[in-house]
Short mmCIF file of C-alpha atoms in Angstrom, two decimals:
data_model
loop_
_atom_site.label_atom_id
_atom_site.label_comp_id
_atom_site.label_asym_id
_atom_site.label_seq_id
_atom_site.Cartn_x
_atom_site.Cartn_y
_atom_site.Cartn_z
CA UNK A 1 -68.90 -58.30 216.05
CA UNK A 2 -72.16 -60.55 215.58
CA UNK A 3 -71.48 -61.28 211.96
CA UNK A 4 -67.47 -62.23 212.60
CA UNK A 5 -69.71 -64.31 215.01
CA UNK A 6 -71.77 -65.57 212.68
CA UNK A 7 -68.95 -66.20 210.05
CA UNK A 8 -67.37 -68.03 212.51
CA UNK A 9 -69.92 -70.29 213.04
CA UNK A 10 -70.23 -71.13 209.55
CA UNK A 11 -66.90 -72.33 209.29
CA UNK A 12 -66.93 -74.52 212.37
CA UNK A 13 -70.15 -76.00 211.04
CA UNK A 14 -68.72 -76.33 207.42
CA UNK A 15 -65.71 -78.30 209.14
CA UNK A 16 -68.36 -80.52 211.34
CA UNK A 17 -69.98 -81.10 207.61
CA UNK A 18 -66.58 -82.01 206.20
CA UNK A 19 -65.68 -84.55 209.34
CA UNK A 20 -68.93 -85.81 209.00
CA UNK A 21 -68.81 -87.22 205.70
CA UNK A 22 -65.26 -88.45 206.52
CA UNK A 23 -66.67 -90.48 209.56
CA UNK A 24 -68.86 -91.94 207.49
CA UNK A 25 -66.49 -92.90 204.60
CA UNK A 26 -64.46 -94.62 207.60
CA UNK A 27 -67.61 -96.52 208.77
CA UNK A 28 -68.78 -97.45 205.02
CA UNK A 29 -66.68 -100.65 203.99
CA UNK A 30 -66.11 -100.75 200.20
CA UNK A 31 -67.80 -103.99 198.47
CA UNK A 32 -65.47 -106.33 197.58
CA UNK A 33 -67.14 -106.63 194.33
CA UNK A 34 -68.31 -103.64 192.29
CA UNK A 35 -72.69 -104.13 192.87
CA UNK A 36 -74.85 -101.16 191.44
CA UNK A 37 -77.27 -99.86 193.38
CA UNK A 38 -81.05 -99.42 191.62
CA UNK A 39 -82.84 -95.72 191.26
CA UNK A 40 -85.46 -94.86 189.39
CA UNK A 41 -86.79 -91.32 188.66
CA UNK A 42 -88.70 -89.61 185.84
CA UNK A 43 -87.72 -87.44 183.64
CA UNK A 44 -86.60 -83.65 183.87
CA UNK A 45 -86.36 -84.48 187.63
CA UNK A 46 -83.19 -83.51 189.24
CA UNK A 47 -81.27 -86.65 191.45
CA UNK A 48 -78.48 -86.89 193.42
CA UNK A 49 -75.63 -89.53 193.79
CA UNK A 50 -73.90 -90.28 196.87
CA UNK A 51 -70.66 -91.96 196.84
CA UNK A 52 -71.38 -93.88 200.03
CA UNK A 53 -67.55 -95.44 200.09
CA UNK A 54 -64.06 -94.49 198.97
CA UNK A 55 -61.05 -95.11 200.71
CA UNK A 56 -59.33 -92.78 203.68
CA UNK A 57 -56.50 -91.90 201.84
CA UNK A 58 -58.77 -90.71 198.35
CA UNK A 59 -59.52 -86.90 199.08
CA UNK A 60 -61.22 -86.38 195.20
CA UNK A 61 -64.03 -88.72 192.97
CA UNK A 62 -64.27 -88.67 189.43
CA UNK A 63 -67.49 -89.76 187.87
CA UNK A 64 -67.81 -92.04 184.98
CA UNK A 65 -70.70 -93.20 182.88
CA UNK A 66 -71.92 -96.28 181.05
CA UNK A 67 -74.95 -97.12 178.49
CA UNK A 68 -74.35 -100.75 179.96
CA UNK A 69 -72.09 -103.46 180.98
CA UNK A 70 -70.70 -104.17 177.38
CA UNK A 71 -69.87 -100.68 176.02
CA UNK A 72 -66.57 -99.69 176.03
CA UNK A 73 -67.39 -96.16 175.58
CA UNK A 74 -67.34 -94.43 179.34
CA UNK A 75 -67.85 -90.77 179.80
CA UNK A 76 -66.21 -88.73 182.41
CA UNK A 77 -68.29 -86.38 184.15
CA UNK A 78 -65.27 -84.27 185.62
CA UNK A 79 -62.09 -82.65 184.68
CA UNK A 80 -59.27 -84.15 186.95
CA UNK A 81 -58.56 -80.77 188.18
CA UNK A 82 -61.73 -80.57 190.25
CA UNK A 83 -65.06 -80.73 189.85
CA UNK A 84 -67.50 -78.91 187.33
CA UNK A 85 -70.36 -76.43 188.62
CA UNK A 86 -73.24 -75.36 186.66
CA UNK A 87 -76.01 -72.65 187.07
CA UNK A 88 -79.18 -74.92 187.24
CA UNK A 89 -81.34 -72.01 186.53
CA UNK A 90 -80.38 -72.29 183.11
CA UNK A 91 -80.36 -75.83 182.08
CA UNK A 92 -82.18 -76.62 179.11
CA UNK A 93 -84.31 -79.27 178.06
CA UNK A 94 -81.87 -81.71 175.99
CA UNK A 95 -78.68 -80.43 176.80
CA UNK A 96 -75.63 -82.68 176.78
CA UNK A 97 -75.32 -84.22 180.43
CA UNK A 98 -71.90 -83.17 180.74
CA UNK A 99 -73.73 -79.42 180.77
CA UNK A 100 -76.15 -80.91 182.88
CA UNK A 101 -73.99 -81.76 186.38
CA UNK A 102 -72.42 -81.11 189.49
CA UNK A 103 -70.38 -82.98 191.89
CA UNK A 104 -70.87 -81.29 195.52
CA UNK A 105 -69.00 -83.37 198.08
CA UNK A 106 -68.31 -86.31 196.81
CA UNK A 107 -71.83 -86.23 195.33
CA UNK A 108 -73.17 -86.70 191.62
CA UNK A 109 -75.94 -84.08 190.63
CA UNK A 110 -77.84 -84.64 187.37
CA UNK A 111 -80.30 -81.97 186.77
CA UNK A 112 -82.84 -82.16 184.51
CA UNK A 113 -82.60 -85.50 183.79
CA UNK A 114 -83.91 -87.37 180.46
CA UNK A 115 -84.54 -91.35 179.32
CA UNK A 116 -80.63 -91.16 177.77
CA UNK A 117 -79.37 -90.50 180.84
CA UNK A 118 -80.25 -93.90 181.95
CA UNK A 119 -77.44 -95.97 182.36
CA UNK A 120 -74.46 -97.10 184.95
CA UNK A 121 -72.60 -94.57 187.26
CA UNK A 122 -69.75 -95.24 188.63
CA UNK A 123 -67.58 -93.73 191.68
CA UNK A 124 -63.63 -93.98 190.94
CA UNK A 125 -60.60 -92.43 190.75
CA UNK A 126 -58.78 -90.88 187.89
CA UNK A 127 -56.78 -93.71 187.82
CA UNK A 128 -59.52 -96.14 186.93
CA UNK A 129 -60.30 -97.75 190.39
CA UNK A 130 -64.28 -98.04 191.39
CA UNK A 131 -65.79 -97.61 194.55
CA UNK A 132 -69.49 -97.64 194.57
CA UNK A 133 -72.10 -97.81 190.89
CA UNK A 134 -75.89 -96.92 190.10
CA UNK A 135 -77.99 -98.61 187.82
CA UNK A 136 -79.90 -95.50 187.17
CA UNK A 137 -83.33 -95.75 185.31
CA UNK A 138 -85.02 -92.44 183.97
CA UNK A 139 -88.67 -93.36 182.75
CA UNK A 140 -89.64 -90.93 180.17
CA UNK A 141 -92.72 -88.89 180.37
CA UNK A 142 -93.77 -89.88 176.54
CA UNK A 143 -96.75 -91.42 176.47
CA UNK A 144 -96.94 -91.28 180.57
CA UNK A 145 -100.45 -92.68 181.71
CA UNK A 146 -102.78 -90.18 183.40
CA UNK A 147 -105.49 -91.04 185.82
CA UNK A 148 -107.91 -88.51 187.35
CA UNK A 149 -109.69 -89.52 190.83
CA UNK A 150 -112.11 -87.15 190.71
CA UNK A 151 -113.65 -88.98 187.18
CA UNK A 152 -113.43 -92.18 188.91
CA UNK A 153 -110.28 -93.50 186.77
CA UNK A 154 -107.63 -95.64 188.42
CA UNK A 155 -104.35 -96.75 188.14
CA UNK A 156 -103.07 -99.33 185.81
CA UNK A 157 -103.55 -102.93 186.54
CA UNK A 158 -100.81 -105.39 187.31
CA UNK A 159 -99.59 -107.13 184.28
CA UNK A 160 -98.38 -110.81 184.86
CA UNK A 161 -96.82 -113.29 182.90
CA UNK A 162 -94.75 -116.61 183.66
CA UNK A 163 -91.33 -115.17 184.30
CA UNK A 164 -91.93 -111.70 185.65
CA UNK A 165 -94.33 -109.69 186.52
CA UNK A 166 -95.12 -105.47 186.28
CA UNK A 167 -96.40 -103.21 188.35
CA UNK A 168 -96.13 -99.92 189.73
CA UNK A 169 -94.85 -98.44 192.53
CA UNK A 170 -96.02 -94.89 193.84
CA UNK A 171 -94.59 -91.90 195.56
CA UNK A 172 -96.41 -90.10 198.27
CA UNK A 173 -99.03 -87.26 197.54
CA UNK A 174 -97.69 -84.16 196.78
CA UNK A 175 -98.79 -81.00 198.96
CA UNK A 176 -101.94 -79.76 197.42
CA UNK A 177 -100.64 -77.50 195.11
CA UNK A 178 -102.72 -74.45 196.06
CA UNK A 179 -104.34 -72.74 199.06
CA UNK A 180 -107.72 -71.33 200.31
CA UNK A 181 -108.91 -72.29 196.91
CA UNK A 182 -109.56 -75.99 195.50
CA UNK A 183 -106.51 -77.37 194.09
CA UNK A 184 -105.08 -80.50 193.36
CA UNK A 185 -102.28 -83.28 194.38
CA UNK A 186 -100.66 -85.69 192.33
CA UNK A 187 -98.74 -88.82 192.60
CA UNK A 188 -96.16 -90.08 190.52
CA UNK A 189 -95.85 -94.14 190.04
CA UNK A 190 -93.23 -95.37 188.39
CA UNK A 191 -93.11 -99.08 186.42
CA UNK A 192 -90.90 -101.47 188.66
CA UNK A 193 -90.59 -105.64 187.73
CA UNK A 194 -90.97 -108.56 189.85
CA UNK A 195 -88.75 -111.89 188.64
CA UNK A 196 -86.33 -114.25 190.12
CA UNK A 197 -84.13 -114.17 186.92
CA UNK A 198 -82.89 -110.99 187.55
CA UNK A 199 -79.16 -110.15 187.51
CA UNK A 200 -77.47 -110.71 191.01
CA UNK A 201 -74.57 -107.77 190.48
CA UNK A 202 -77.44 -105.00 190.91
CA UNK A 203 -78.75 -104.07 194.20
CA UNK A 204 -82.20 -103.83 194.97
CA UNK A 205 -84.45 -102.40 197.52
CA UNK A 206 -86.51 -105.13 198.02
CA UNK A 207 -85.58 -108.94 196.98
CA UNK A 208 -86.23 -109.54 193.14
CA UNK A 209 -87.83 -106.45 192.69
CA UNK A 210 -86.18 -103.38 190.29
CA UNK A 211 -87.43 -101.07 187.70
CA UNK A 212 -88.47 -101.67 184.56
CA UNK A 213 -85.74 -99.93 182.52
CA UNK A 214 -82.94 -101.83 184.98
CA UNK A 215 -79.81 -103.43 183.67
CA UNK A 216 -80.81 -106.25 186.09
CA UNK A 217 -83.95 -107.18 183.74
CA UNK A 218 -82.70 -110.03 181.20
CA UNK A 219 -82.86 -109.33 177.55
CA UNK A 220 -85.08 -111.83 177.02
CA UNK A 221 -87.75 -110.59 178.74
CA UNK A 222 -88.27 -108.02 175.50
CA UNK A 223 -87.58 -104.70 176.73
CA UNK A 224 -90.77 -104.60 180.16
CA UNK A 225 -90.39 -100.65 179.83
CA UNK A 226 -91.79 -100.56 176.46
CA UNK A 227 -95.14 -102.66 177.73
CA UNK A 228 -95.64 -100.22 180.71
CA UNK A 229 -95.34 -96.61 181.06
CA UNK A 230 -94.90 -94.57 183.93
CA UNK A 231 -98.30 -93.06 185.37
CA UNK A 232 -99.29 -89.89 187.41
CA UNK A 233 -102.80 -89.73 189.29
CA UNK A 234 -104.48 -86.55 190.21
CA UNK A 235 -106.86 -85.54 192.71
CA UNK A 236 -108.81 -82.57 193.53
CA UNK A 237 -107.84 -81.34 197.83
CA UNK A 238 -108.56 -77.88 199.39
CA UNK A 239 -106.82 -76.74 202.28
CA UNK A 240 -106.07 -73.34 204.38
CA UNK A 241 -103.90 -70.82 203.68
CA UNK A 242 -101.13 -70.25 206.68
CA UNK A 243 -101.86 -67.02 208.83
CA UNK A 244 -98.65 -64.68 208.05
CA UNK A 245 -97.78 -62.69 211.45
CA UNK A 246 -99.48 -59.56 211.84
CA UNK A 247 -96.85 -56.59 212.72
CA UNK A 248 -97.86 -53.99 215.61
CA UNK A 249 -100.71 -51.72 215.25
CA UNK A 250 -99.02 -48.84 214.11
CA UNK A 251 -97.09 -50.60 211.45
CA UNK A 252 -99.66 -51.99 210.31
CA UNK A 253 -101.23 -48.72 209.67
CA UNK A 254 -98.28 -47.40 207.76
CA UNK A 255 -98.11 -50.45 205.37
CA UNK A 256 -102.36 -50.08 204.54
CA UNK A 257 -101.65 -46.36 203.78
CA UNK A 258 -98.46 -47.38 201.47
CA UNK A 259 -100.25 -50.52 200.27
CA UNK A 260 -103.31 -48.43 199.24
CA UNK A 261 -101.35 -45.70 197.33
CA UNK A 262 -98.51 -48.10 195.15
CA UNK A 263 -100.54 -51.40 194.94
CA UNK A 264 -103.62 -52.19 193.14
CA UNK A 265 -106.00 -53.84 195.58
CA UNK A 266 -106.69 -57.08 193.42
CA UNK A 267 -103.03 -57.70 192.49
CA UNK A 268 -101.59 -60.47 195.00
CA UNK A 269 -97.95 -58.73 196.91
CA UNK A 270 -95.37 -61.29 195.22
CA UNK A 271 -92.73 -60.46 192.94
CA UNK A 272 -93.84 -60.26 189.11
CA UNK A 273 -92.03 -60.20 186.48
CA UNK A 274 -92.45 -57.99 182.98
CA UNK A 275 -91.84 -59.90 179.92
CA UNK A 276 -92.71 -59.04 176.16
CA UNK A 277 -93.10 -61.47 173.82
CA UNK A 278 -93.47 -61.60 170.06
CA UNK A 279 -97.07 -63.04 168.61
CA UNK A 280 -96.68 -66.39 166.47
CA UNK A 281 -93.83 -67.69 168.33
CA UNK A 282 -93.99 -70.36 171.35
CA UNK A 283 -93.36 -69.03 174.98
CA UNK A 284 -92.59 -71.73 178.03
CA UNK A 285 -92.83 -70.52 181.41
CA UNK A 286 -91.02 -71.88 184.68
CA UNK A 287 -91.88 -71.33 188.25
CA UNK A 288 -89.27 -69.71 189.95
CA UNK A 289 -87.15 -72.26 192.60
CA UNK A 290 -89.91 -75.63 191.84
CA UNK A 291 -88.63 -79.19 190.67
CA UNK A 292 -90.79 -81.49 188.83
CA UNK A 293 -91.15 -83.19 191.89
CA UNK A 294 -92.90 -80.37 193.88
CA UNK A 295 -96.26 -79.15 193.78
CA UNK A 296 -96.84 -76.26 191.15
CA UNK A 297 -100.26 -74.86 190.17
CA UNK A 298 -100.23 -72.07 187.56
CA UNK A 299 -103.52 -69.03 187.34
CA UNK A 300 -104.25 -66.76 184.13
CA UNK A 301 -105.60 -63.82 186.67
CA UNK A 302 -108.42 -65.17 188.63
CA UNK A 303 -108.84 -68.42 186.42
CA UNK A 304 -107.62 -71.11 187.64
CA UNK A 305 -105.22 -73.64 184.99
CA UNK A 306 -106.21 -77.13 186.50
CA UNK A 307 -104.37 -80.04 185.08
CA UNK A 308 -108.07 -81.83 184.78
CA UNK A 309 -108.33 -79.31 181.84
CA UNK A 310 -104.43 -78.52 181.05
CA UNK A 311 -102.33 -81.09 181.49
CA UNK A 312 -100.35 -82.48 178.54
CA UNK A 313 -101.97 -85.11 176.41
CA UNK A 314 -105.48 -83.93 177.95
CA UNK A 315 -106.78 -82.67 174.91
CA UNK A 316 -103.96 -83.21 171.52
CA UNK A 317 -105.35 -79.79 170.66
CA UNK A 318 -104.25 -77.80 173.09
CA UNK A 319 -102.39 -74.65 172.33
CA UNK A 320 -101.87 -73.78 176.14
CA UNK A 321 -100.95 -76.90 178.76
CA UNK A 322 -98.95 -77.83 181.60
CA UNK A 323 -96.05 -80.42 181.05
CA UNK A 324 -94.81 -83.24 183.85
CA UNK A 325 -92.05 -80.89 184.59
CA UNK A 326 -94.36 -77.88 186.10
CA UNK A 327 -93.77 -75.85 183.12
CA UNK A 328 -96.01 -73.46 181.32
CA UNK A 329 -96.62 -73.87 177.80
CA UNK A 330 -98.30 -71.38 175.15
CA UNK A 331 -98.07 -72.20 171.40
CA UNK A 332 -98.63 -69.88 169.36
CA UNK A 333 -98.53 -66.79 171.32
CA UNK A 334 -102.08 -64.65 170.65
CA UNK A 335 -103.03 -61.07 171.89
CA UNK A 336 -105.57 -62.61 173.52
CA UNK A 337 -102.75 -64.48 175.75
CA UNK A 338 -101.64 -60.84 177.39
CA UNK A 339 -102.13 -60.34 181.26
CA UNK A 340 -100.86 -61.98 184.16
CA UNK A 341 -99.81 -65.54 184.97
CA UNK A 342 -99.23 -66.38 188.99
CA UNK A 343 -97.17 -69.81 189.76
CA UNK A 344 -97.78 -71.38 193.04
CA UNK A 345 -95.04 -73.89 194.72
CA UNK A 346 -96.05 -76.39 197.25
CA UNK A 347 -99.39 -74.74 197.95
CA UNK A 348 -97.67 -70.94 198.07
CA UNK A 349 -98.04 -68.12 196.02
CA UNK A 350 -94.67 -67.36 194.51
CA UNK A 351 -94.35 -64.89 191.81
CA UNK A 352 -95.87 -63.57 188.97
CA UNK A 353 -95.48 -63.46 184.59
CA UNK A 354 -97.00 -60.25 183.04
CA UNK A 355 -97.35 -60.95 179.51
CA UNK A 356 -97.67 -58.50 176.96
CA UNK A 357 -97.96 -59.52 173.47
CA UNK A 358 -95.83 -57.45 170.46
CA UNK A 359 -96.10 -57.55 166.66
CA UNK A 360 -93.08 -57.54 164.27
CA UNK A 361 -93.33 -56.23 161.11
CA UNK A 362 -90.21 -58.06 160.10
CA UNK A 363 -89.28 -61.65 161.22
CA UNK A 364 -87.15 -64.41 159.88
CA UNK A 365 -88.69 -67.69 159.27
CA UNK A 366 -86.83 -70.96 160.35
CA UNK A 367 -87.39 -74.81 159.66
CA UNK A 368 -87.67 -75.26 163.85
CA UNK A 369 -90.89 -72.22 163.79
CA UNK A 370 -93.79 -73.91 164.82
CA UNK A 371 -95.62 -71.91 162.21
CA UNK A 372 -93.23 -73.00 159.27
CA UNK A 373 -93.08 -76.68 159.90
CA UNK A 374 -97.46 -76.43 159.99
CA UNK A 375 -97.47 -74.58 156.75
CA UNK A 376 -94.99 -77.07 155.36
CA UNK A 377 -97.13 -79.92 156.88
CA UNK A 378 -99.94 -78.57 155.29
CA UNK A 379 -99.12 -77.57 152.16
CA UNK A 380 -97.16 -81.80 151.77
CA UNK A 381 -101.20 -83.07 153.05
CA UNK A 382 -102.53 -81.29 150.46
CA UNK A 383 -100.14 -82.22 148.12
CA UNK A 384 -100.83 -85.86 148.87
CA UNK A 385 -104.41 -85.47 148.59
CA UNK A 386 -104.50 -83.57 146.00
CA UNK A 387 -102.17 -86.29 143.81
CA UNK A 388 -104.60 -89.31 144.98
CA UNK A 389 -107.55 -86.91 143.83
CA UNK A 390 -105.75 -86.98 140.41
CA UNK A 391 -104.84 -90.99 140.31
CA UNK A 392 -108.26 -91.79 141.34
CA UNK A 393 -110.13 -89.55 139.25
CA UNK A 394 -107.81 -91.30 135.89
CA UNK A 395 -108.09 -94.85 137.38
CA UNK A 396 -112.05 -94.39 136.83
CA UNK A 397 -111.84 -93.24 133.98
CA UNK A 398 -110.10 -95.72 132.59
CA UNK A 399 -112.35 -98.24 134.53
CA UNK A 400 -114.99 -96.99 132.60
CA UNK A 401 -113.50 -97.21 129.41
CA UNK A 402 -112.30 -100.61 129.84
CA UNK A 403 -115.64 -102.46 131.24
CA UNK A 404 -118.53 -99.70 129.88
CA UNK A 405 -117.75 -98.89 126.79
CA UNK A 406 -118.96 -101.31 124.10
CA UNK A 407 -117.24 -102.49 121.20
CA UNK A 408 -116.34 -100.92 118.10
CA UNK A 409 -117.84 -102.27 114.91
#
């Protein structure tokens, strides 16, 4: 009886949901001409587009994209029959964006978004007719500017010149990223123009103000994006774990007993997963349920992987670092890499990697293996050098002969 209950509620509050969104689709006037709104994000975050109007009698959206204004190439993101769902739990890095969305009520979901995914969306029907456009603007993490707090750097200064002007605009603090322990926060800023030149058909937040990889910016202001990068500053924070409830006395009893007997005592109680891995080859690892946008520390047993020491472009050396998306990188997998990696999302302990580390005796080589394309690197550098060695070591020779030797009689 309580779950028919229960399913019962569901639906009425699935139907409140539906009416909802059509009250507000009655309240939300269409623009009489098409404007596109401005968002920014970074890269391999995941964003969501709201068609905010469509007419009463429209009960289904289909989703088009444009590079710009003047291409005549536009994608649809939807087959007419309905919309497309994907599995974000296994969207890849690069993948097409038509393998890379979902439209939930009316809604446009882009997961795992990269710079080519920048660009105009628009809000139509099959038929051609638009209701609402983005002027979406994903800053790439290439070459993303790093600042550390804690060594007394700072954020990028505000670069001015007659026309415009570039600066950059911050999101809050994250949570710090782990608890009971020192972790650390981090803020993502993201590069955002100032001009009074900029196109009037895209809407911005705040008056002449929109980000630096917006169709609104003019062409000739040569491409602001390229003189300023994103940035992300980190800080060092500590703060307390939450107290978890305590169950009755005699429960609790029970569970030490059980606890004592199946568990090792310095193994944390979250779910950890087994995973074997061949040496040589690259390995990444994700953090179960966590977004770029959340707060993800990752530990090698008790040692602690700060981004002071691991984050990418830290060090162009390293073989093990954490990427602006949370994940988990190891090049190069060693046997010294085996044991136990714990993730944490937004300051929680969340699961657990056991690594263990395998030999094969027999293993195809590829062009994309990390260790072919360094031998072939290595073996073209010493080529090179080895072929200037040569040239110079004749062109002195010849030097010689030409100004030391003296004349024949």
């Amino acid at each position: 009886m309580n779950v028919i209950t229960v399913l019962c509620m569901a639906d009425v509050l699935h139907a409140f949901a539906i009416e909802e969104k059509d009250d507000i689709f009655k309240r939300t006037a269409c623009p009489a001409f098409l404007l596109f709104e401005n968002a920014a994000y970074l890269a391999d975050m995941t964003f969501e587009l709201p068609c905010n109007c469509k007419p009463e009698e429209v009960t289904s959206v289909v989703w088009y994209f444009q590079k710009d204004e003047e291409s005549h190439q536009t994608m649809v993101l939807t087959d007419f029959a309905g919309t497309m769902v994907v599995d974000s739990g296994h969207i890849h890095v690069g993948s097409d964006v038509l393998k890379r969305f979902s439209i939930r009520m009316f809604s446009l979901i882009v997961f795992r978004a990269q710079a080519g995914d920048s660009g105009l969306y628009l809000c139509g029907t099959k038929k051609g007719d638009f209701f609402y456009g983005y002027d979406v603007d994903v800053q790439p993490t290439k070459h993303i500017t790093v600042a550390f707090v804690d060594r007394g750097q700072h954020a990028q200064e505000d670069y001015t010149e007659k026309v415009f002007s570039l600066f950059t605009t911050f999101w809050d603090w994250t949570k710090c990223d782990r608890c009971g322990v020192r972790g650390e926060q981090r803020r993502i800023g993201l590069c955002y123009v100032r001009s009074s030149q900029l196109h009037p058909r895209y809407r911005t937040v705040v008056p002449n103000v929109t980000s630096c990889g917006s169709k609104a910016v003019p062409a000739h202001f040569h491409h602001p994006d390229r003189r300023r990068r994103p940035e992300v500053v980190i800080r060092s924070c500590l703060t307390p774990c939450l107290k978890e409830e305590v169950p009755k006395e005699g429960v609790q009893a029970i569970s030490n007993i059980i606890s004592k007997l199946g568990q090792k005592p310095w193994q944390p109680p979250i779910p950890t997963q087994l995973h074997k891995h061949p040496a040589g080859s690259g390995l990444v690892i994700a953090c179960p349920g966590a977004r770029p946008e959340h707060a993800v520390a990752w530990d090698k047993g008790s040692v602690r992987l700060y981004r002071s020491h691991y984050l990418l472009g830290v060090n162009r050396s390293m073989r093990i670092f954490i990427d602006h998306g949370n994940h988990l990188h190891i090049l190069r997998v060693r046997l010294s890499d085996r044991g136990t990696y714990y993730c944490w999302r937004e300051g929680e302990l969340v699961a657990g990697f056991r690594l263990s580390v395998s030999y094969e005796s027999q293993r195809k080589r590829t062009l994309d293996d990390p260790e072919t394309m360094y031998a072939i690197k290595t073996i073209l550098t010493s080529y090179v050098l080895i072929t200037i060695v040569f040239f110079g070591i004749h062109l002195c020779r010849c030097c010689r002969r030409l100004f030391w030797c003296p004349p024949s009689k």
